[in-house]
JSON list of C-alpha atoms in Angstrom, two decimals:
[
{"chain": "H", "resi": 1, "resn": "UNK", "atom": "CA", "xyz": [-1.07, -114.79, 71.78]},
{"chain": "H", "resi": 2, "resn": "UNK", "atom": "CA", "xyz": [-2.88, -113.82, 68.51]},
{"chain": "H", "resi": 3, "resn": "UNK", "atom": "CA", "xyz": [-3.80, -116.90, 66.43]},
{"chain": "H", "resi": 4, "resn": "UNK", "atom": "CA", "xyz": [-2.27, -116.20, 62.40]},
{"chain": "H", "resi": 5, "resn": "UNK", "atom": "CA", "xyz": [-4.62, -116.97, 59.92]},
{"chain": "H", "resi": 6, "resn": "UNK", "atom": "CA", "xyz": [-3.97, -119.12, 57.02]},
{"chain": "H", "resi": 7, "resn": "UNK", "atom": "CA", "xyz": [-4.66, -117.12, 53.15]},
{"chain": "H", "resi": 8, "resn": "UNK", "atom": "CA", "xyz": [-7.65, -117.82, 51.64]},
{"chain": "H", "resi": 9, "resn": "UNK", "atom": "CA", "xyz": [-7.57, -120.11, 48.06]},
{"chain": "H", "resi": 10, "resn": "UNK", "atom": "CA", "xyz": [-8.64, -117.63, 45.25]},
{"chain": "H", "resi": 11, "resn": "UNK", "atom": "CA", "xyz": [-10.09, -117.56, 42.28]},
{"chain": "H", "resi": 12, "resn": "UNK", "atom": "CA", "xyz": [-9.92, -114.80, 40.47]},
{"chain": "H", "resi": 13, "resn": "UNK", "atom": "CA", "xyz": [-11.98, -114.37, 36.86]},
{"chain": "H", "resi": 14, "resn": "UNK", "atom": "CA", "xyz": [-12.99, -111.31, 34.25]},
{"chain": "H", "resi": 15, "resn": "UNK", "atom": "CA", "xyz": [-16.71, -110.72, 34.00]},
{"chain": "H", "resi": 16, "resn": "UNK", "atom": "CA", "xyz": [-18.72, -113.24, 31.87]},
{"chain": "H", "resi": 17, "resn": "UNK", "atom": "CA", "xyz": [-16.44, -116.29, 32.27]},
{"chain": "H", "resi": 18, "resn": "UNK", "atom": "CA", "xyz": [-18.07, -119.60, 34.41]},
{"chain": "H", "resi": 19, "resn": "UNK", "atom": "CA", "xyz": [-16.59, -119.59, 37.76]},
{"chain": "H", "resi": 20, "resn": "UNK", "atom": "CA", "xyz": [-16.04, -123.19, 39.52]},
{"chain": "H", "resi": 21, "resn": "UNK", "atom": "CA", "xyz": [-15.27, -123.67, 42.99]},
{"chain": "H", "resi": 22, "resn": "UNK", "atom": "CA", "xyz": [-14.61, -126.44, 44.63]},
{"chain": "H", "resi": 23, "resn": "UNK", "atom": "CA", "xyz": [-14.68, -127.85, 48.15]},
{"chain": "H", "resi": 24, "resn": "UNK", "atom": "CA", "xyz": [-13.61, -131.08, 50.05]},
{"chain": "H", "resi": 25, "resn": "UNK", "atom": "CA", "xyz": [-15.60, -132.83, 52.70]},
{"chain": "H", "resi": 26, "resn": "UNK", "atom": "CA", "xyz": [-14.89, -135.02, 55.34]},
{"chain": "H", "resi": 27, "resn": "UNK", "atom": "CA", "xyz": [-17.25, -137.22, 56.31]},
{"chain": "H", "resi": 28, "resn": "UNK", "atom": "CA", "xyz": [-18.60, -139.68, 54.15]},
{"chain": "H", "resi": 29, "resn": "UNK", "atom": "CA", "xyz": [-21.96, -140.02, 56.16]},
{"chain": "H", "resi": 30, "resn": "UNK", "atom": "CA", "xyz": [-23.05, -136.08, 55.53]},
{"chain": "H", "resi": 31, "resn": "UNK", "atom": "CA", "xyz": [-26.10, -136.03, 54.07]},
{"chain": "H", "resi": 32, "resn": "UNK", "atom": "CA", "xyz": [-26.40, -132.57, 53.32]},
{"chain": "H", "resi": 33, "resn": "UNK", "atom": "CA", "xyz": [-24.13, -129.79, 51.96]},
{"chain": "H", "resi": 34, "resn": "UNK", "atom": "CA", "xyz": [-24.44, -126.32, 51.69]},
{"chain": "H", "resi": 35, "resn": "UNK", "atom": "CA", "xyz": [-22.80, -123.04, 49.67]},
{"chain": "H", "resi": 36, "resn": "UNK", "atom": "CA", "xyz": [-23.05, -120.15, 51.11]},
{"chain": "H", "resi": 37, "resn": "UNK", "atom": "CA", "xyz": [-21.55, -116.51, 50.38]},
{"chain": "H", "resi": 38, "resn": "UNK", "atom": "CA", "xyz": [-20.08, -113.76, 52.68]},
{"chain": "H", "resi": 39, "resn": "UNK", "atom": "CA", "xyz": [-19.15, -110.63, 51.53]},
{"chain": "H", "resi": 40, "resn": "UNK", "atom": "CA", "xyz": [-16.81, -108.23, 53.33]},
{"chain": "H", "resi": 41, "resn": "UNK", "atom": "CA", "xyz": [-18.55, -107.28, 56.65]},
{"chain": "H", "resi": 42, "resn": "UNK", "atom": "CA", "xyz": [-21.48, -109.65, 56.74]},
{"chain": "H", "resi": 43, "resn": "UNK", "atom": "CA", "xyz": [-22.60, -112.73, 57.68]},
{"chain": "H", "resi": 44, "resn": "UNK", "atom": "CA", "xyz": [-22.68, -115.84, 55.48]},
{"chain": "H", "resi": 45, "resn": "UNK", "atom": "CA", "xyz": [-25.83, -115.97, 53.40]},
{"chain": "H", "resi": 46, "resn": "UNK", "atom": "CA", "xyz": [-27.31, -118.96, 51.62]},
{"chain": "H", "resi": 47, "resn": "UNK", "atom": "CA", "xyz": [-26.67, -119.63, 48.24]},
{"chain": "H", "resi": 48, "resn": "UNK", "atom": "CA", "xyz": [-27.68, -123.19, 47.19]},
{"chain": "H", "resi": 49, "resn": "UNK", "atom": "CA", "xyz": [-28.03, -126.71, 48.77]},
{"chain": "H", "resi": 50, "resn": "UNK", "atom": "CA", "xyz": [-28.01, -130.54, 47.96]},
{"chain": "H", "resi": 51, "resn": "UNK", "atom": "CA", "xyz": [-28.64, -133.46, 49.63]},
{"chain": "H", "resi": 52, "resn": "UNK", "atom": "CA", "xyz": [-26.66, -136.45, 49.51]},
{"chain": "H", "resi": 53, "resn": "UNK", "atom": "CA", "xyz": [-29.15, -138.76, 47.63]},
{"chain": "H", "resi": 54, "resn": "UNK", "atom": "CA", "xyz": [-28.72, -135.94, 44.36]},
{"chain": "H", "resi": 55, "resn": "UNK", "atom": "CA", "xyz": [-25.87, -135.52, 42.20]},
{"chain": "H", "resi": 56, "resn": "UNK", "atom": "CA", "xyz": [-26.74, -132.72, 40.94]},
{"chain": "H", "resi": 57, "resn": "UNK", "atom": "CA", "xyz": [-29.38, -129.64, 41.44]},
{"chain": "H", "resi": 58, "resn": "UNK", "atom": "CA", "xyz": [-29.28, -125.62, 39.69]},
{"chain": "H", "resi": 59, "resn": "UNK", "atom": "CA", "xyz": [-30.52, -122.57, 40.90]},
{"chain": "H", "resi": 60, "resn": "UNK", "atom": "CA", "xyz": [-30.21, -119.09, 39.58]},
{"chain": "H", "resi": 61, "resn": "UNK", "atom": "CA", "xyz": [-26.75, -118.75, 37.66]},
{"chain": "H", "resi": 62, "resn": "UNK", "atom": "CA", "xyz": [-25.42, -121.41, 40.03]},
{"chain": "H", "resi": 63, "resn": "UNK", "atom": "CA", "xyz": [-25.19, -125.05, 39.89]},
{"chain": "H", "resi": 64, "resn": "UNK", "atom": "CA", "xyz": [-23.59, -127.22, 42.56]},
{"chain": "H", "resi": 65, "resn": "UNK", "atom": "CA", "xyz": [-22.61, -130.77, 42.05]},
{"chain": "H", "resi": 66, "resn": "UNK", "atom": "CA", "xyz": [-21.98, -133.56, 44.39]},
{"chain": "H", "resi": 67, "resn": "UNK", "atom": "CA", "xyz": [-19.37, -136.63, 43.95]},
{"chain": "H", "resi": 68, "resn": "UNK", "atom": "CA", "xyz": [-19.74, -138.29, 47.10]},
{"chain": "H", "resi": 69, "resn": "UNK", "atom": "CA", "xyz": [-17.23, -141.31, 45.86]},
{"chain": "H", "resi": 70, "resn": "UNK", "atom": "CA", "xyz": [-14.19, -138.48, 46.12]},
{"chain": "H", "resi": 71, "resn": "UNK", "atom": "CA", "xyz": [-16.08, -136.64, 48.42]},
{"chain": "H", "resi": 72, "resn": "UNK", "atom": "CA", "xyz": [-16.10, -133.82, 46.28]},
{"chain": "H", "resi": 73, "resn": "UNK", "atom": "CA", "xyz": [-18.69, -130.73, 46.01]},
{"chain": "H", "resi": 74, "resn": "UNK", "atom": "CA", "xyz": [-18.24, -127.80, 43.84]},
{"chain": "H", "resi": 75, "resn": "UNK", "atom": "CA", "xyz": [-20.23, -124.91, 43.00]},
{"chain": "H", "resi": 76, "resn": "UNK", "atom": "CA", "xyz": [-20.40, -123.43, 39.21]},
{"chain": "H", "resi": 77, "resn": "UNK", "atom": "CA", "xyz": [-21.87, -119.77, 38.98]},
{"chain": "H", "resi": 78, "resn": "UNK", "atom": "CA", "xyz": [-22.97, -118.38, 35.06]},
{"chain": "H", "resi": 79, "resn": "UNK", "atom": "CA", "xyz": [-21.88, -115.63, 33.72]},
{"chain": "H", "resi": 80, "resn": "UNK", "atom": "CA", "xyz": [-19.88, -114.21, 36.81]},
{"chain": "H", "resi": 81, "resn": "UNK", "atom": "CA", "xyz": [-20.40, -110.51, 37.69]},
{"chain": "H", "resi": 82, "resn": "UNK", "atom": "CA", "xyz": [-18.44, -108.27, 39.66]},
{"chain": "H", "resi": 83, "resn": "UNK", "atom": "CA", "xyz": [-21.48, -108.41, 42.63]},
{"chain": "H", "resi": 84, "resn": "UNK", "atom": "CA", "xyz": [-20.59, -112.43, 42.95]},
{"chain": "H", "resi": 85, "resn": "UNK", "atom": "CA", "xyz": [-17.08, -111.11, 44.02]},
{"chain": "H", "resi": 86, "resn": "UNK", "atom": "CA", "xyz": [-17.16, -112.32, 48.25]},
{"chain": "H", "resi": 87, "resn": "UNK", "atom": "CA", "xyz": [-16.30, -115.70, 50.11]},
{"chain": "H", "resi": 88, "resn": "UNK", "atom": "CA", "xyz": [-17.60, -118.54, 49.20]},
{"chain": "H", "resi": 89, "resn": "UNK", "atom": "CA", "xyz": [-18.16, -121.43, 51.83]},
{"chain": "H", "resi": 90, "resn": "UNK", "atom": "CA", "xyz": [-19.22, -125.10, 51.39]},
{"chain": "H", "resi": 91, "resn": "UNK", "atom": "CA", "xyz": [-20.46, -126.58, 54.42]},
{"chain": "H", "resi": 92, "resn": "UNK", "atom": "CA", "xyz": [-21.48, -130.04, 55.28]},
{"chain": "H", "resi": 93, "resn": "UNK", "atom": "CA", "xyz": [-24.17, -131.65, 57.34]},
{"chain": "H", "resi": 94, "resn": "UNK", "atom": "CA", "xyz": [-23.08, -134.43, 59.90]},
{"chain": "H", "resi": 95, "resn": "UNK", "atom": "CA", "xyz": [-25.97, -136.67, 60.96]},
{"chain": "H", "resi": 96, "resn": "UNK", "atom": "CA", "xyz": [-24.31, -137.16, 64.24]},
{"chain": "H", "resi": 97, "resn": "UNK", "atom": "CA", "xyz": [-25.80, -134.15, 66.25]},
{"chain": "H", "resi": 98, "resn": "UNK", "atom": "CA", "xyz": [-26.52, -132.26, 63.48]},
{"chain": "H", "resi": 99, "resn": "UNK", "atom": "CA", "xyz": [-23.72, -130.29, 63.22]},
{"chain": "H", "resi": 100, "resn": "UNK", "atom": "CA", "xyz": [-23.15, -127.85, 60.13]},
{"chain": "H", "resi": 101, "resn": "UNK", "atom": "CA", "xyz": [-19.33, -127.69, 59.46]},
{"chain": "H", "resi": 102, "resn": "UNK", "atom": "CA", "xyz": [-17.69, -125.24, 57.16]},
{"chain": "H", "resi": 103, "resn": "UNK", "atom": "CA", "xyz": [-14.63, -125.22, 54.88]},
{"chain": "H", "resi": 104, "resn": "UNK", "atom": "CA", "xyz": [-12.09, -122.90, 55.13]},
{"chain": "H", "resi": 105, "resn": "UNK", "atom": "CA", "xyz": [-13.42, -120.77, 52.02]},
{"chain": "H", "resi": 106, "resn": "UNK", "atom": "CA", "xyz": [-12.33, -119.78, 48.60]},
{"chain": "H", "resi": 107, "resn": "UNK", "atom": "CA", "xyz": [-12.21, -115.83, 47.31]},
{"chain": "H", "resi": 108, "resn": "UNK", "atom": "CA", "xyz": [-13.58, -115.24, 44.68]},
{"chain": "H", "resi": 109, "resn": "UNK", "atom": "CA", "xyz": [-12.57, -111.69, 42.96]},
{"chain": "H", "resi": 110, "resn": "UNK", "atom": "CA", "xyz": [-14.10, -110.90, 39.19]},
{"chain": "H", "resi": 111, "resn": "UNK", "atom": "CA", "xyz": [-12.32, -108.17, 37.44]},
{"chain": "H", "resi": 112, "resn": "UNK", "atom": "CA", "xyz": [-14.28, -105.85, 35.34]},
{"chain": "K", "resi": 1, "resn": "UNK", "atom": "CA", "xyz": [-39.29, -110.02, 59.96]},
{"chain": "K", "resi": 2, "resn": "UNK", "atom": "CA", "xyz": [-35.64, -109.29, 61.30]},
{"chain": "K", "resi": 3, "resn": "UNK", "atom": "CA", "xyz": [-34.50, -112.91, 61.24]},
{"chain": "K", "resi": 4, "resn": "UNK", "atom": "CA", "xyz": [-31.05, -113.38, 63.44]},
{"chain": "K", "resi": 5, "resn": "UNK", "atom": "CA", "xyz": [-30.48, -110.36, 65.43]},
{"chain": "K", "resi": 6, "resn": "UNK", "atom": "CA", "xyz": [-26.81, -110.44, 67.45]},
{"chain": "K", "resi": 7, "resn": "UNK", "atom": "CA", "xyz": [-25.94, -107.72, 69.65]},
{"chain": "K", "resi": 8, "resn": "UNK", "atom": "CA", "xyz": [-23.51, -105.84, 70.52]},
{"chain": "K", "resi": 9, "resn": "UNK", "atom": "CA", "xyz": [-21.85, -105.38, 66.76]},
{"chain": "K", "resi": 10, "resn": "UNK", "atom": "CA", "xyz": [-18.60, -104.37, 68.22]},
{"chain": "K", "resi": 11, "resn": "UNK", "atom": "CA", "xyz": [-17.23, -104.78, 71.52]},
{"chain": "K", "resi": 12, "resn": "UNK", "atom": "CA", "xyz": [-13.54, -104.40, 73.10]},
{"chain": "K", "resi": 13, "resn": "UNK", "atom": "CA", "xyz": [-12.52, -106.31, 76.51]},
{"chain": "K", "resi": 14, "resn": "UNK", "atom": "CA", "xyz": [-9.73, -106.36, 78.71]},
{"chain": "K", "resi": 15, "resn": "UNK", "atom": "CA", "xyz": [-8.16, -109.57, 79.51]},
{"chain": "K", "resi": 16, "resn": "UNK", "atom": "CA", "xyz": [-10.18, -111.16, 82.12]},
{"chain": "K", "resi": 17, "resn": "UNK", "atom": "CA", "xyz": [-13.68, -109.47, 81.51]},
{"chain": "K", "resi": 18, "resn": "UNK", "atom": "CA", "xyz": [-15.97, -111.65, 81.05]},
{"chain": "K", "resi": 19, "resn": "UNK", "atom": "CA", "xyz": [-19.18, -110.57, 78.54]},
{"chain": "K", "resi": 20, "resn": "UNK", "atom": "CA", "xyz": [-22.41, -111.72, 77.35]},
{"chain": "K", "resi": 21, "resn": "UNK", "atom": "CA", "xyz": [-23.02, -111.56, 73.37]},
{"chain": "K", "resi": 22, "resn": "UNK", "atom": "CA", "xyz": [-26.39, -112.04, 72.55]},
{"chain": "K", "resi": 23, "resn": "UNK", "atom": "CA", "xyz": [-28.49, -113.83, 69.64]},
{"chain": "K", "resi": 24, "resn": "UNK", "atom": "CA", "xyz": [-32.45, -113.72, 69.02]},
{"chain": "K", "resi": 25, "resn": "UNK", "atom": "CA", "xyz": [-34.41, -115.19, 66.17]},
{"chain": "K", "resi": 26, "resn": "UNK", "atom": "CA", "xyz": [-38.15, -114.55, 65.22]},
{"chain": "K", "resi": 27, "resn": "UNK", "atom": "CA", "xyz": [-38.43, -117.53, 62.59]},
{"chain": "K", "resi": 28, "resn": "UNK", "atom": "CA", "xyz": [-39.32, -120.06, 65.66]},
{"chain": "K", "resi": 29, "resn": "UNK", "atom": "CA", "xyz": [-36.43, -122.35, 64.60]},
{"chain": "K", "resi": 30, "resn": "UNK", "atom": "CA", "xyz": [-35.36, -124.71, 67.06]},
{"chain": "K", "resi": 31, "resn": "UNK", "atom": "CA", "xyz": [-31.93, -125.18, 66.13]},
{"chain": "K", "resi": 32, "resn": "UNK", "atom": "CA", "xyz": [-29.40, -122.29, 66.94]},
{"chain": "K", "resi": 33, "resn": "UNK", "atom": "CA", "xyz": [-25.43, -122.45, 67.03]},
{"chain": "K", "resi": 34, "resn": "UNK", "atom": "CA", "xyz": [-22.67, -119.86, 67.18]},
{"chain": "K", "resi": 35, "resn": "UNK", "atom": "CA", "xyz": [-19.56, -119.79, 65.10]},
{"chain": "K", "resi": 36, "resn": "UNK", "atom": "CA", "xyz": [-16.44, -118.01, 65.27]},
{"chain": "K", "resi": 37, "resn": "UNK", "atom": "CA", "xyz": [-14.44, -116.83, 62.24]},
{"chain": "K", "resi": 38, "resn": "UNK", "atom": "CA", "xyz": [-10.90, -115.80, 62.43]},
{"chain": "K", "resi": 39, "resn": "UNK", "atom": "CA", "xyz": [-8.70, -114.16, 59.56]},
{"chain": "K", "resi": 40, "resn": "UNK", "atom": "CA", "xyz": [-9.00, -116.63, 56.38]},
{"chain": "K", "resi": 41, "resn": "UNK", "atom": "CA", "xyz": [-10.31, -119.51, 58.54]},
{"chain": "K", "resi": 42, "resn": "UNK", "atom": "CA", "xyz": [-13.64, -120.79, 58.16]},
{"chain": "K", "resi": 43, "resn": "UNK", "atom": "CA", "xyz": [-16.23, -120.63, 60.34]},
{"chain": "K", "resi": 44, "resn": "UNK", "atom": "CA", "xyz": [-15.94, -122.86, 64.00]},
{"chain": "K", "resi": 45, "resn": "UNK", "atom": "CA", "xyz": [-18.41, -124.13, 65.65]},
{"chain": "K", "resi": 46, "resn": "UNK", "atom": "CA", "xyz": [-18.58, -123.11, 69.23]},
{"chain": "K", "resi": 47, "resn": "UNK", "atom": "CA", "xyz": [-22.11, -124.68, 70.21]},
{"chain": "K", "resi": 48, "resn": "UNK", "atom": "CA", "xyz": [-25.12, -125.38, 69.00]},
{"chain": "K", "resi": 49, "resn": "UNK", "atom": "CA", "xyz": [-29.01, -126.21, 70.61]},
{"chain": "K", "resi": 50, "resn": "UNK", "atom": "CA", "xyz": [-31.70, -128.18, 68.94]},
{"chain": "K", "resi": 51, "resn": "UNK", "atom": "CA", "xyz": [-34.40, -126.88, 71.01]},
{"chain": "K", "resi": 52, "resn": "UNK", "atom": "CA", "xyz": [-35.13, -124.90, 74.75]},
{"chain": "K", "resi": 53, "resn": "UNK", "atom": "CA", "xyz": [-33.08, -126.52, 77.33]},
{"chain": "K", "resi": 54, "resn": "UNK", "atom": "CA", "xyz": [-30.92, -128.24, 75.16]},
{"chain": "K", "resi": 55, "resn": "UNK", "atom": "CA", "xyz": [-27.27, -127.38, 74.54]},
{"chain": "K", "resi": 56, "resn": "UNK", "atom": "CA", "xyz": [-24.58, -129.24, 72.98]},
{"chain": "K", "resi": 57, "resn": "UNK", "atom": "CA", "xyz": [-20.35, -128.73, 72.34]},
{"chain": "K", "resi": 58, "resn": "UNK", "atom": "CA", "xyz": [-19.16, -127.70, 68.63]},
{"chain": "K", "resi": 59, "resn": "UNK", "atom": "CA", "xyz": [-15.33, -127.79, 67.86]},
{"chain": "K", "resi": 60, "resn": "UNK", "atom": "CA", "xyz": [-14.02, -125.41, 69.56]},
{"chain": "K", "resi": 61, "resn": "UNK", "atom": "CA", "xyz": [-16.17, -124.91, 73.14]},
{"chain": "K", "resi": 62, "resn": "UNK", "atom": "CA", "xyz": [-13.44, -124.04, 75.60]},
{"chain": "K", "resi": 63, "resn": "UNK", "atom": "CA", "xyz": [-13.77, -120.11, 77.49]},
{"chain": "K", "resi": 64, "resn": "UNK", "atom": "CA", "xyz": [-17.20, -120.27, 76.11]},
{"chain": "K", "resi": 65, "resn": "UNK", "atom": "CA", "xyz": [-20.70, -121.08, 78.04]},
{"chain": "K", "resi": 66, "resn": "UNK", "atom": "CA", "xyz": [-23.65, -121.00, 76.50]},
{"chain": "K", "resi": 67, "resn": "UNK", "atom": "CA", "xyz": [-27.62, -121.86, 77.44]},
{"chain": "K", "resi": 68, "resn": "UNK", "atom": "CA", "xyz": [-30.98, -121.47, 75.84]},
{"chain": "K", "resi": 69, "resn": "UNK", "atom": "CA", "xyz": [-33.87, -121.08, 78.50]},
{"chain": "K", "resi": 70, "resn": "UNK", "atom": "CA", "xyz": [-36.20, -119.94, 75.22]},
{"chain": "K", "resi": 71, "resn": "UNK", "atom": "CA", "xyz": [-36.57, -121.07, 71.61]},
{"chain": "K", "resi": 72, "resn": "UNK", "atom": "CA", "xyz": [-35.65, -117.54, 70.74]},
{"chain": "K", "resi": 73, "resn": "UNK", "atom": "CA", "xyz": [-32.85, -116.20, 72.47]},
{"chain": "K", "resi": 74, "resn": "UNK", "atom": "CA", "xyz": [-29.51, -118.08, 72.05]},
{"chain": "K", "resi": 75, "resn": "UNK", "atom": "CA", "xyz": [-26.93, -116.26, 74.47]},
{"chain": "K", "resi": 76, "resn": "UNK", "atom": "CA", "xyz": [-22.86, -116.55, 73.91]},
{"chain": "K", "resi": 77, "resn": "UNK", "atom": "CA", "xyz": [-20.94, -116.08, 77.61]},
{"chain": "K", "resi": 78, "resn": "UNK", "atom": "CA", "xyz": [-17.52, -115.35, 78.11]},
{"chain": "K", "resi": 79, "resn": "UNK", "atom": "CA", "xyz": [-16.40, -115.92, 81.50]},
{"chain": "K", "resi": 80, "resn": "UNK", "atom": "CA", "xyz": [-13.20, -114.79, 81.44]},
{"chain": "K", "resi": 81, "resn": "UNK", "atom": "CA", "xyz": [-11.68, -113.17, 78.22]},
{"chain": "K", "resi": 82, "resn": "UNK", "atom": "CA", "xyz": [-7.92, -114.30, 76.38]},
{"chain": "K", "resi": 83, "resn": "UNK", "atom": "CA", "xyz": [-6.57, -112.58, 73.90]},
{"chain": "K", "resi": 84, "resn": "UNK", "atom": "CA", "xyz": [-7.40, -115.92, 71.56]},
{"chain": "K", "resi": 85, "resn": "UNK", "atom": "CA", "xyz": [-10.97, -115.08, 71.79]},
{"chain": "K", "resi": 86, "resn": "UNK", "atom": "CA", "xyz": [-10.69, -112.04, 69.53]},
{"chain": "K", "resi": 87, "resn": "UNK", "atom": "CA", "xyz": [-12.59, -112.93, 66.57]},
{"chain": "K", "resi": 88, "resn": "UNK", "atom": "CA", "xyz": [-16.02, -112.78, 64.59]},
{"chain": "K", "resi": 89, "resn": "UNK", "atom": "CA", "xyz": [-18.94, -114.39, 66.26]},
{"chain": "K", "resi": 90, "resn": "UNK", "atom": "CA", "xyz": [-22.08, -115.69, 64.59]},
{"chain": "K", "resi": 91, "resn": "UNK", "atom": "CA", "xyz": [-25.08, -116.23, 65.33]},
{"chain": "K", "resi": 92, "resn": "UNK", "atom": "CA", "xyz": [-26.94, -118.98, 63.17]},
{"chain": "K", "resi": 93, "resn": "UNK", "atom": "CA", "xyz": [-30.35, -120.74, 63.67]},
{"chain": "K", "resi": 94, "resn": "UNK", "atom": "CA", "xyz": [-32.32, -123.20, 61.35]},
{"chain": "K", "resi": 95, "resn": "UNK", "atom": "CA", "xyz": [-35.44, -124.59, 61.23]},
{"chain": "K", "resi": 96, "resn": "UNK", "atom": "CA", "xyz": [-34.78, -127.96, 62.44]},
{"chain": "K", "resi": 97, "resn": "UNK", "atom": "CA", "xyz": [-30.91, -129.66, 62.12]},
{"chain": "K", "resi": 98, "resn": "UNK", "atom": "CA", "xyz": [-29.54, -130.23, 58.35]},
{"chain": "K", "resi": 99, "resn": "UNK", "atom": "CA", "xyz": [-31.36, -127.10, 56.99]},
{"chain": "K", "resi": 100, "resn": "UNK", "atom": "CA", "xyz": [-30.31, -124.03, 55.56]},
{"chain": "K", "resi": 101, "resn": "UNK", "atom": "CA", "xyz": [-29.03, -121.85, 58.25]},
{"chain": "K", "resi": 102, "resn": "UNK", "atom": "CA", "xyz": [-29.81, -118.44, 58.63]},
{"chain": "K", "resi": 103, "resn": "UNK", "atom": "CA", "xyz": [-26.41, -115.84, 60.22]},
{"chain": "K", "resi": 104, "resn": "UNK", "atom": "CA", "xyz": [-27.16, -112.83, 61.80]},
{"chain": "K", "resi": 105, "resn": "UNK", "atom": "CA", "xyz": [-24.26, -109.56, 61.19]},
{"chain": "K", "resi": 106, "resn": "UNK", "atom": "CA", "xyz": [-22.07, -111.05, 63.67]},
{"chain": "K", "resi": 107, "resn": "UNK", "atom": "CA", "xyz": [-20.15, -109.45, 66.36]},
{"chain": "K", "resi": 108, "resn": "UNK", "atom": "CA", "xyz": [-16.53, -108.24, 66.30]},
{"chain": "K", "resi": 109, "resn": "UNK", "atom": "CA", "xyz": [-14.73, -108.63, 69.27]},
{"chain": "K", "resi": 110, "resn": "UNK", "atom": "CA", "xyz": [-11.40, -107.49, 70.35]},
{"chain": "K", "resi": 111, "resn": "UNK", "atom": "CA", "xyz": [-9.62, -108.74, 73.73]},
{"chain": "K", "resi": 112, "resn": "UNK", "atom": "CA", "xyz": [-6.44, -106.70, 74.64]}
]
């Protein structure tokens, strides 16, 4: 039979405020984690990365941070605008076969 | 430069069909995978390749066959579709494991 799908966490924020969302990995030996974005209809596209020997690294609007004692990664976007509004999906990097595994996802919605 | 190219972008089988999605890159990356995404799940990992002749088992492999006779082409098989199989299916490659992967549109498929 059909599979039911669990809700998505969301986040939802008015236009302007910081947006922070955070993500939970499993494996303490990833050494590489990724944030990516999907919006309605499309496939996931790359927003930011960090290895696991930095704590820290920014890009445009977006910062992602990495606490690798909790095993905790979270992604910070500026100034959030109604175009950021999509899926956002942290995935990490397990050195065993190389295989990039994703988190379930957090919706993010900005209101005008 | 069209990146990851998956075709069809719809499709609708019967129980039992079996069906052939396909995946191309044109970045001559040498790792390639395919993902599933059901209804506020994350993506799954189905399989993945690190280079021509070289396939491997994600997280969720069973119904699905897959093989990779060129570093470009990256086909998905179905040998005989469930109903469980409906789903999203991406396409990702990267340049080597524990980059940034690039998705292609995906492919929505129904099995009734």
């Amino acid at each position: 039979g059909e599979s039911v799908g669990l809700h998505l966490p969301t986040l939802s924020v008015q236009e302007g405020d910081n947006s922070i969302i955070n993500c939970a990995y499993s494996n303490s030996a990833s050494d590489y984690f990724i944030w990516y974005k999907q919006e309605s209809g499309k496939g996931p596209q790359f927003i930011i990365d960090i290895r696991s020997n930095m704590d820290k690294r920014q890009g445009q609007r977006v910062t992602v941070l990495l606490n690798k004692t909790v095993k905790h990664l979270s992604l910070q976007i500026a100034a959030t605008q109604p175009g950021d509004s999509a899926v956002y999906f942290c995935a990490e990097n397990k050195p065993q076969g190389g295989k990039l595994i994703f988190g379930q996802g957090t919706e993010l919605s900005v209101k005008p | 430069n069209a990146g990851v190219t998956q075709t069809p972008k719809f499709q609708v089988l019967k129980t039992g069909q079996s069906m052939t999605l396909q995946c191309a890159q044109d970045m001559n990356h040498e790792y390639m995978s395919w993902y599933r995404q059901d209804p506020g799940m994350g993506l799954r990992l189905i399989h993945y390749s690190v280079g021509a002749g070289i396939t491997d088992q994600g997280e969720v492999p069973n119904g699905y066959n897959v093989s990779r006779s060129t570093t470009e082409d990256f086909p998905l098989r179905l040998l005989s579709a469930a109903p469980s199989q409906t789903s999203v299916y991406f396409c990702a490659s990267s340049e080597i494991q524990g980059t940034e992967a690039f998705f292609g549109q995906g492919t929505r498929l129904t099995v009734v």
